[in-house]
Short mmCIF file of C-alpha atoms in Angstrom, two decimals:
data_model
loop_
_atom_site.label_atom_id
_atom_site.label_comp_id
_atom_site.label_asym_id
_atom_site.label_seq_id
_atom_site.Cartn_x
_atom_site.Cartn_y
_atom_site.Cartn_z
CA UNK A 1 0.00 0.00 0.00
CA UNK A 2 2.21 2.81 -1.32
CA UNK A 3 1.05 6.41 -1.07
CA UNK A 4 1.52 9.02 -3.78
CA UNK A 5 1.02 12.80 -3.88
CA UNK A 6 -2.47 12.36 -5.32
CA UNK A 7 -3.56 10.66 -2.08
CA UNK A 8 -3.36 14.07 -0.40
CA UNK A 9 -6.39 15.21 -2.44
CA UNK A 10 -10.00 14.26 -1.54
CA UNK A 11 -10.54 12.24 -4.73
CA UNK A 12 -10.71 8.66 -3.46
CA UNK A 13 -13.60 6.53 -4.69
CA UNK A 14 -12.92 3.31 -2.80
CA UNK A 15 -11.18 2.33 0.43
CA UNK A 16 -7.80 2.04 -1.32
CA UNK A 17 -4.93 4.32 -2.17
CA UNK A 18 -5.28 6.13 -5.50
CA UNK A 19 -2.83 3.81 -7.23
CA UNK A 20 -5.35 0.94 -6.78
CA UNK A 21 -8.42 1.28 -9.00
CA UNK A 22 -11.87 -0.06 -8.16
CA UNK A 23 -11.59 -3.20 -10.29
CA UNK A 24 -9.03 -5.94 -10.67
CA UNK A 25 -9.82 -6.28 -14.40
CA UNK A 26 -6.48 -6.34 -16.23
CA UNK A 27 -7.97 -4.17 -18.97
CA UNK A 28 -8.61 -1.06 -16.86
CA UNK A 29 -7.03 2.01 -18.47
CA UNK A 30 -6.92 5.81 -18.08
CA UNK A 31 -5.96 7.75 -21.21
CA UNK A 32 -5.41 11.16 -22.83
CA UNK A 33 -5.96 11.79 -26.55
CA UNK A 34 -5.18 14.99 -28.47
CA UNK A 35 -5.25 16.00 -32.10
CA UNK A 36 -4.20 19.22 -33.76
CA UNK A 37 -4.35 20.22 -37.39
CA UNK A 38 -3.92 22.99 -39.92
CA UNK A 39 -4.32 23.42 -43.66
CA UNK A 40 -7.89 22.14 -44.04
CA UNK A 41 -8.89 25.29 -45.91
CA UNK A 42 -6.24 24.77 -48.56
CA UNK A 43 -4.12 27.78 -47.64
CA UNK A 44 -1.19 25.52 -46.68
CA UNK A 45 -0.15 21.88 -46.67
CA UNK A 46 -2.48 19.88 -44.40
CA UNK A 47 -0.83 18.60 -41.22
CA UNK A 48 -2.51 16.26 -38.77
CA UNK A 49 -0.85 15.35 -35.46
CA UNK A 50 -2.34 12.90 -32.95
CA UNK A 51 -0.95 12.35 -29.45
CA UNK A 52 -1.89 9.85 -26.73
CA UNK A 53 -0.77 8.86 -23.25
CA UNK A 54 -2.28 6.12 -21.11
CA UNK A 55 -1.87 4.50 -17.71
CA UNK A 56 -2.73 0.82 -17.15
CA UNK A 57 -2.73 0.36 -13.35
CA UNK A 58 -3.39 -3.38 -13.28
CA UNK A 59 -0.67 -4.02 -15.86
CA UNK A 60 1.85 -1.68 -14.25
CA UNK A 61 2.51 0.18 -17.50
CA UNK A 62 2.39 3.76 -18.79
CA UNK A 63 2.87 4.46 -22.49
CA UNK A 64 2.43 7.20 -25.03
CA UNK A 65 2.69 7.99 -28.72
CA UNK A 66 2.58 10.76 -31.30
CA UNK A 67 1.82 10.23 -34.98
CA UNK A 68 2.07 12.90 -37.66
CA UNK A 69 0.57 12.69 -41.14
CA UNK A 70 2.21 15.08 -43.60
CA UNK A 71 1.92 14.39 -47.30
CA UNK A 72 3.05 10.81 -47.80
CA UNK A 73 4.90 10.73 -44.45
CA UNK A 74 3.69 8.67 -41.49
CA UNK A 75 5.96 9.64 -38.57
CA UNK A 76 5.59 7.88 -35.21
CA UNK A 77 7.07 8.40 -31.77
CA UNK A 78 6.26 5.83 -29.10
CA UNK A 79 7.48 5.12 -25.58
CA UNK A 80 6.64 2.82 -22.67
CA UNK A 81 7.73 2.64 -19.03
CA UNK A 82 6.97 1.02 -15.72
CA UNK A 83 4.02 2.88 -14.20
CA UNK A 84 5.34 3.44 -10.68
CA UNK A 85 3.45 4.85 -7.71
CA UNK A 86 2.68 8.42 -8.77
CA UNK A 87 -0.43 8.76 -10.96
CA UNK A 88 0.30 12.50 -11.29
CA UNK A 89 3.44 11.72 -13.28
CA UNK A 90 2.12 12.28 -16.80
CA UNK A 91 5.34 11.56 -18.62
CA UNK A 92 6.93 8.70 -20.49
CA UNK A 93 10.44 9.28 -21.74
CA UNK A 94 10.58 12.62 -23.59
CA UNK A 95 6.75 12.91 -23.81
CA UNK A 96 4.83 14.69 -21.05
CA UNK A 97 1.49 16.33 -20.36
CA UNK A 98 1.04 19.31 -18.04
CA UNK A 99 -2.41 20.30 -16.77
CA UNK A 100 -2.19 24.09 -16.52
CA UNK A 101 -5.89 24.65 -15.81
CA UNK A 102 -8.19 21.67 -15.57
CA UNK A 103 -10.84 21.37 -18.30
CA UNK A 104 -9.36 24.38 -20.12
CA UNK A 105 -5.62 24.59 -20.76
CA UNK A 106 -3.05 21.77 -21.13
CA UNK A 107 0.52 21.63 -22.42
CA UNK A 108 1.87 18.66 -24.36
CA UNK A 109 5.61 18.39 -24.92
CA UNK A 110 7.76 15.95 -26.88
CA UNK A 111 11.39 16.83 -26.25
CA UNK A 112 14.01 16.04 -28.92
CA UNK A 113 15.40 12.53 -28.51
CA UNK A 114 18.01 10.48 -30.38
CA UNK A 115 15.63 7.53 -30.63
CA UNK A 116 12.98 9.59 -32.47
CA UNK A 117 14.80 12.49 -34.12
CA UNK A 118 12.19 13.28 -36.80
CA UNK A 119 9.58 14.84 -34.54
CA UNK A 120 9.30 17.05 -31.46
CA UNK A 121 6.90 19.73 -30.26
CA UNK A 122 5.88 22.08 -27.47
CA UNK A 123 2.15 22.72 -27.77
CA UNK A 124 -0.51 24.30 -25.55
CA UNK A 125 -4.19 23.46 -25.94
CA UNK A 126 -6.78 26.06 -24.91
CA UNK A 127 -10.44 25.14 -25.00
CA UNK A 128 -13.00 27.18 -26.91
CA UNK A 129 -15.96 25.66 -25.11
CA UNK A 130 -16.89 23.34 -22.25
CA UNK A 131 -15.91 19.69 -21.98
CA UNK A 132 -18.76 17.38 -22.94
CA UNK A 133 -19.37 14.11 -21.11
CA UNK A 134 -20.40 11.47 -23.64
CA UNK A 135 -22.70 8.48 -23.28
CA UNK A 136 -21.20 5.58 -21.35
CA UNK A 137 -19.87 2.79 -23.56
CA UNK A 138 -20.82 -0.69 -22.38
CA UNK A 139 -20.56 -3.97 -24.30
CA UNK A 140 -20.45 -7.68 -23.47
CA UNK A 141 -18.99 -10.45 -25.57
CA UNK A 142 -19.58 -14.08 -24.59
CA UNK A 143 -20.75 -12.91 -21.14
CA UNK A 144 -17.57 -10.95 -20.42
CA UNK A 145 -17.61 -7.16 -20.20
CA UNK A 146 -15.23 -6.02 -22.93
CA UNK A 147 -16.06 -2.30 -22.86
CA UNK A 148 -17.18 -0.27 -19.88
CA UNK A 149 -15.78 3.19 -20.45
CA UNK A 150 -16.52 6.85 -19.86
CA UNK A 151 -15.19 9.73 -21.96
CA UNK A 152 -15.37 13.49 -22.23
CA UNK A 153 -14.34 15.54 -25.25
CA UNK A 154 -13.39 19.18 -25.72
CA UNK A 155 -12.46 21.35 -28.70
CA UNK A 156 -10.03 24.24 -28.82
CA UNK A 157 -7.03 25.92 -30.39
CA UNK A 158 -3.28 25.24 -30.25
CA UNK A 159 -0.22 27.42 -29.85
CA UNK A 160 3.51 26.70 -29.69
CA UNK A 161 5.78 24.99 -32.19
CA UNK A 162 6.08 21.72 -34.09
CA UNK A 163 9.46 20.56 -35.41
CA UNK A 164 9.60 18.04 -38.27
CA UNK A 165 12.91 16.96 -39.80
CA UNK A 166 14.58 19.92 -38.13
CA UNK A 167 12.15 22.48 -39.58
CA UNK A 168 10.34 24.53 -36.92
CA UNK A 169 6.68 25.17 -37.76
CA UNK A 170 4.95 27.93 -35.75
CA UNK A 171 1.63 26.82 -34.29
CA UNK A 172 -0.82 29.67 -33.78
CA UNK A 173 -4.42 29.59 -32.53
CA UNK A 174 -5.62 31.45 -35.63
CA UNK A 175 -4.94 28.44 -37.85
CA UNK A 176 -4.39 25.42 -35.59
CA UNK A 177 -7.43 23.72 -34.13
CA UNK A 178 -8.32 20.31 -32.74
CA UNK A 179 -9.92 18.34 -29.98
CA UNK A 180 -8.86 16.34 -26.97
CA UNK A 181 -10.54 13.66 -24.93
CA UNK A 182 -10.12 11.81 -21.68
CA UNK A 183 -11.39 8.28 -21.34
CA UNK A 184 -11.12 5.62 -18.66
CA UNK A 185 -12.58 2.26 -17.75
CA UNK A 186 -12.28 -1.22 -19.25
CA UNK A 187 -11.35 -1.95 -22.85
CA UNK A 188 -8.96 -4.51 -24.42
CA UNK A 189 -5.34 -3.52 -23.69
CA UNK A 190 -1.98 -5.16 -23.10
CA UNK A 191 -0.77 -8.48 -24.44
CA UNK A 192 -3.31 -10.42 -26.48
CA UNK A 193 -5.27 -12.86 -24.33
CA UNK A 194 -5.95 -16.46 -25.39
CA UNK A 195 -8.97 -16.32 -27.68
CA UNK A 196 -10.72 -19.30 -26.08
CA UNK A 197 -14.21 -19.72 -27.43
CA UNK A 198 -13.81 -16.64 -29.61
CA UNK A 199 -11.55 -18.75 -31.84
CA UNK A 200 -14.58 -20.82 -32.89
CA UNK A 201 -15.04 -19.94 -36.60
CA UNK A 202 -18.81 -19.64 -36.18
CA UNK A 203 -18.22 -16.88 -33.64
CA UNK A 204 -15.05 -15.32 -35.01
CA UNK A 205 -16.56 -14.96 -38.46
CA UNK A 206 -19.44 -12.88 -37.13
CA UNK A 207 -17.41 -10.41 -35.11
CA UNK A 208 -17.43 -6.85 -36.37
CA UNK A 209 -16.53 -3.33 -35.34
CA UNK A 210 -18.52 -0.59 -37.04
CA UNK A 211 -17.68 2.81 -35.61
CA UNK A 212 -18.17 6.49 -36.42
CA UNK A 213 -16.80 9.13 -34.07
CA UNK A 214 -16.83 12.73 -35.23
CA UNK A 215 -15.97 16.05 -33.60
CA UNK A 216 -17.11 18.89 -35.87
CA UNK A 217 -16.14 22.48 -35.04
CA UNK A 218 -18.36 25.27 -36.41
CA UNK A 219 -17.10 28.28 -34.51
CA UNK A 220 -19.78 29.07 -31.95
CA UNK A 221 -20.66 25.40 -31.48
CA UNK A 222 -19.32 21.86 -31.92
CA UNK A 223 -21.28 18.78 -32.95
CA UNK A 224 -20.16 15.57 -31.24
CA UNK A 225 -21.46 12.22 -32.44
CA UNK A 226 -20.61 8.56 -31.93
CA UNK A 227 -22.21 5.48 -33.46
CA UNK A 228 -21.33 1.82 -32.93
CA UNK A 229 -23.35 -0.92 -34.62
CA UNK A 230 -23.29 -4.68 -34.88
CA UNK A 231 -23.29 -6.33 -38.30
CA UNK A 232 -27.06 -6.00 -38.61
CA UNK A 233 -27.04 -2.31 -37.76
CA UNK A 234 -28.30 -2.64 -34.19
CA UNK A 235 -26.92 0.10 -31.98
CA UNK A 236 -24.39 -0.69 -29.27
CA UNK A 237 -23.66 2.98 -28.62
CA UNK A 238 -25.01 6.25 -29.95
CA UNK A 239 -24.78 9.88 -28.97
CA UNK A 240 -25.31 13.19 -30.73
CA UNK A 241 -24.85 16.51 -28.97
CA UNK A 242 -24.36 20.14 -29.93
CA UNK A 243 -21.96 21.81 -27.50
CA UNK A 244 -22.15 25.61 -27.50
CA UNK A 245 -19.00 27.71 -27.11
CA UNK A 246 -21.07 29.88 -24.78
CA UNK A 247 -20.55 27.98 -21.52
CA UNK A 248 -23.79 29.35 -20.07
CA UNK A 249 -25.83 27.36 -22.61
CA UNK A 250 -26.76 23.76 -21.95
CA UNK A 251 -25.62 21.13 -24.48
CA UNK A 252 -28.35 20.29 -26.98
CA UNK A 253 -29.36 16.70 -27.68
CA UNK A 254 -29.66 16.33 -31.46
CA UNK A 255 -31.58 13.08 -31.49
CA UNK A 256 -30.71 9.86 -33.27
CA UNK A 257 -27.61 10.00 -35.49
CA UNK A 258 -27.69 8.18 -38.81
CA UNK A 259 -25.18 7.84 -41.63
CA UNK A 260 -24.66 7.31 -45.33
CA UNK A 261 -21.09 6.44 -46.31
CA UNK A 262 -19.43 5.95 -49.68
CA UNK A 263 -16.13 4.10 -49.95
CA UNK A 264 -13.05 4.30 -52.14
CA UNK A 265 -13.14 1.39 -54.55
CA UNK A 266 -10.99 -1.55 -53.50
CA UNK A 267 -10.81 -0.40 -49.87
CA UNK A 268 -12.94 0.30 -46.83
CA UNK A 269 -11.75 3.87 -46.59
CA UNK A 270 -14.43 6.51 -46.60
CA UNK A 271 -14.62 8.70 -49.71
CA UNK A 272 -17.44 10.84 -48.35
CA UNK A 273 -20.22 10.67 -45.82
CA UNK A 274 -23.40 12.31 -44.67
CA UNK A 275 -24.62 12.36 -41.09
CA UNK A 276 -28.28 12.92 -40.25
CA UNK A 277 -29.72 13.80 -36.86
CA UNK A 278 -33.39 13.16 -36.22
CA UNK A 279 -35.23 14.27 -33.12
CA UNK A 280 -38.91 13.39 -32.76
CA UNK A 281 -41.20 16.40 -32.89
CA UNK A 282 -44.61 16.95 -31.35
CA UNK A 283 -47.54 14.87 -32.66
CA UNK A 284 -48.28 15.85 -36.23
CA UNK A 285 -44.88 17.46 -36.75
CA UNK A 286 -42.06 16.03 -38.82
CA UNK A 287 -38.81 14.95 -37.27
CA UNK A 288 -36.23 17.61 -36.61
CA UNK A 289 -33.49 16.95 -39.18
CA UNK A 290 -29.95 18.30 -39.15
CA UNK A 291 -27.73 17.22 -42.05
CA UNK A 292 -23.92 17.35 -42.21
CA UNK A 293 -21.79 16.24 -45.15
CA UNK A 294 -18.28 14.98 -44.36
CA UNK A 295 -15.36 15.40 -46.75
CA UNK A 296 -12.16 13.62 -45.67
CA UNK A 297 -9.08 15.74 -46.40
CA UNK A 298 -6.21 13.78 -44.86
CA UNK A 299 -6.45 10.31 -43.24
CA UNK A 300 -4.18 9.56 -40.30
CA UNK A 301 -3.72 5.80 -39.85
CA UNK A 302 -3.65 6.04 -36.09
CA UNK A 303 -3.31 2.29 -35.59
CA UNK A 304 -0.05 1.90 -37.50
CA UNK A 305 2.90 1.76 -35.10
CA UNK A 306 1.15 3.45 -32.18
CA UNK A 307 -0.15 0.52 -30.15
CA UNK A 308 -3.79 0.07 -31.12
CA UNK A 309 -3.30 -3.64 -31.73
CA UNK A 310 -2.04 -4.10 -35.28
CA UNK A 311 1.55 -4.90 -34.30
CA UNK A 312 1.74 -7.77 -31.86
CA UNK A 313 5.02 -6.55 -30.37
CA UNK A 314 3.68 -3.12 -29.35
CA UNK A 315 0.20 -2.70 -27.90
CA UNK A 316 -1.17 -0.18 -25.45
CA UNK A 317 -0.43 -1.45 -21.95
CA UNK A 318 2.03 -4.11 -23.11
CA UNK A 319 5.12 -4.54 -20.93
CA UNK A 320 8.17 -3.35 -22.87
CA UNK A 321 10.59 -2.79 -19.97
CA UNK A 322 11.49 -0.10 -17.45
CA UNK A 323 11.76 2.49 -20.25
CA UNK A 324 11.74 2.04 -24.02
CA UNK A 325 11.68 4.91 -26.55
CA UNK A 326 11.34 4.36 -30.30
CA UNK A 327 10.80 6.25 -33.52
CA UNK A 328 9.25 4.82 -36.68
CA UNK A 329 8.74 6.27 -40.13
CA UNK A 330 7.26 5.01 -43.37
CA UNK A 331 5.50 6.22 -46.46
CA UNK A 332 1.73 6.10 -46.31
CA UNK A 333 1.75 4.60 -49.78
CA UNK A 334 3.84 1.71 -48.42
CA UNK A 335 1.52 0.86 -45.51
CA UNK A 336 0.07 -2.58 -46.08
CA UNK A 337 -3.61 -2.43 -47.08
CA UNK A 338 -4.69 -4.87 -44.35
CA UNK A 339 -3.37 -2.48 -41.72
CA UNK A 340 -5.44 0.34 -43.14
CA UNK A 341 -8.52 -1.91 -42.97
CA UNK A 342 -8.19 -3.30 -39.46
CA UNK A 343 -8.09 -0.17 -37.37
CA UNK A 344 -10.10 3.08 -37.16
CA UNK A 345 -8.90 5.82 -39.49
CA UNK A 346 -8.81 9.34 -38.08
CA UNK A 347 -9.75 11.54 -41.01
CA UNK A 348 -9.04 15.24 -40.89
CA UNK A 349 -12.21 16.48 -42.53
CA UNK A 350 -14.20 19.42 -43.77
CA UNK A 351 -17.88 19.53 -42.81
CA UNK A 352 -20.86 21.29 -44.36
CA UNK A 353 -23.93 21.72 -42.19
CA UNK A 354 -27.40 22.55 -43.46
CA UNK A 355 -29.97 23.62 -40.88
CA UNK A 356 -33.17 25.55 -41.46
CA UNK A 357 -31.95 26.49 -44.92
CA UNK A 358 -28.67 27.94 -43.64
CA UNK A 359 -25.32 26.43 -44.72
CA UNK A 360 -22.19 26.53 -42.53
CA UNK A 361 -18.74 24.97 -42.89
CA UNK A 362 -16.49 23.51 -40.20
CA UNK A 363 -13.48 21.29 -39.64
CA UNK A 364 -12.47 18.48 -37.34
CA UNK A 365 -12.24 14.74 -36.81
CA UNK A 366 -14.14 12.10 -38.78
CA UNK A 367 -13.03 8.76 -37.35
CA UNK A 368 -14.41 5.68 -39.09
CA UNK A 369 -13.89 1.94 -38.76
CA UNK A 370 -15.75 -0.68 -40.79
CA UNK A 371 -14.13 -3.94 -39.70
CA UNK A 372 -15.71 -7.31 -40.35
CA UNK A 373 -19.25 -7.85 -41.67
CA UNK A 374 -21.79 -5.05 -41.99
CA UNK A 375 -24.95 -5.82 -43.92
CA UNK A 376 -26.00 -2.29 -44.86
CA UNK A 377 -22.79 -1.58 -46.77
CA UNK A 378 -22.49 -5.04 -48.28
CA UNK A 379 -19.46 -6.30 -46.34
CA UNK A 380 -19.79 -9.98 -45.55
CA UNK A 381 -16.43 -10.79 -44.01
CA UNK A 382 -13.13 -9.40 -42.78
CA UNK A 383 -11.39 -9.14 -46.15
CA UNK A 384 -13.92 -7.94 -48.72
CA UNK A 385 -13.73 -4.38 -49.97
CA UNK A 386 -15.92 -1.84 -51.73
CA UNK A 387 -16.50 -2.48 -55.44
#
């Protein structure tokens, strides 16, 4: 029973020290996610940086990553260390997070390192609206709880500098935007577990992951939506909320989100999409309908090299040693197609919203995964692609 500085704060939830979470499930995690981007409007080369850092208390691991998409470059930093006692230590190797003002301003730093010389940054996120608590994500598979997570998301601007291949790029809030989230709970992490009954072909062949997660910034408000469906289209999770930049206004429920996706031929990558939001009206009235078209500008293959499960030697929460720091780099055009298919793709996107006859444009994240069978879009197995 080792104490840490966080135990001096009145934040305990169970009769344990803070370093012991309220479940013994190996898959408990606590994670930060950030993205920042520029160039969506075509005035400069699009750049899309994604950063993550997670703690895995029951695995004794802390790890982090950064992945930059620039042109045909896919540049990855990743690091892992023993977790230790202090949950307030938000660093792993040269990567660290500083909470300057909770729920408003955070600093994310990747110091130069010989192991990952291609990329470093010193960036400060400042929110442009309140953090939004999303719907809880809960899912069972073969009686076991595989997902039981909570997440909040927040949009904002970035300032500081980003250095790529020795070139320093100024990051200013006028042109650099993005979102961050915090999530925690139970989801698959660490070394792969024995599949057990899931290896049965009759079960394995029916497993799917259909997922849309989009954070759309329109200036005075942000639209946040998430959809997860099984292969028949039944909803496992859904949420759709308008979050106003004016913090005195309550978030607005937008109703049921729906989608229409088109795919690039020979892949499962999204070419374009439309999101619809329907909220039942009073008797005799038609549904309230908000329509947003989604135009992917630059896909970031967040799963390649970062730990989301594609590479069996590096997964989030996997024990790598007391401290390991690595840098990876490859051409996007050289990434194997199966890798692009088997993990969510974080698309930097442009959005067009039509509401009450008024059209507005915005930018942000359009994350999509269509893995395994999904009847609506004609995918019957793990390997088939769009015609």
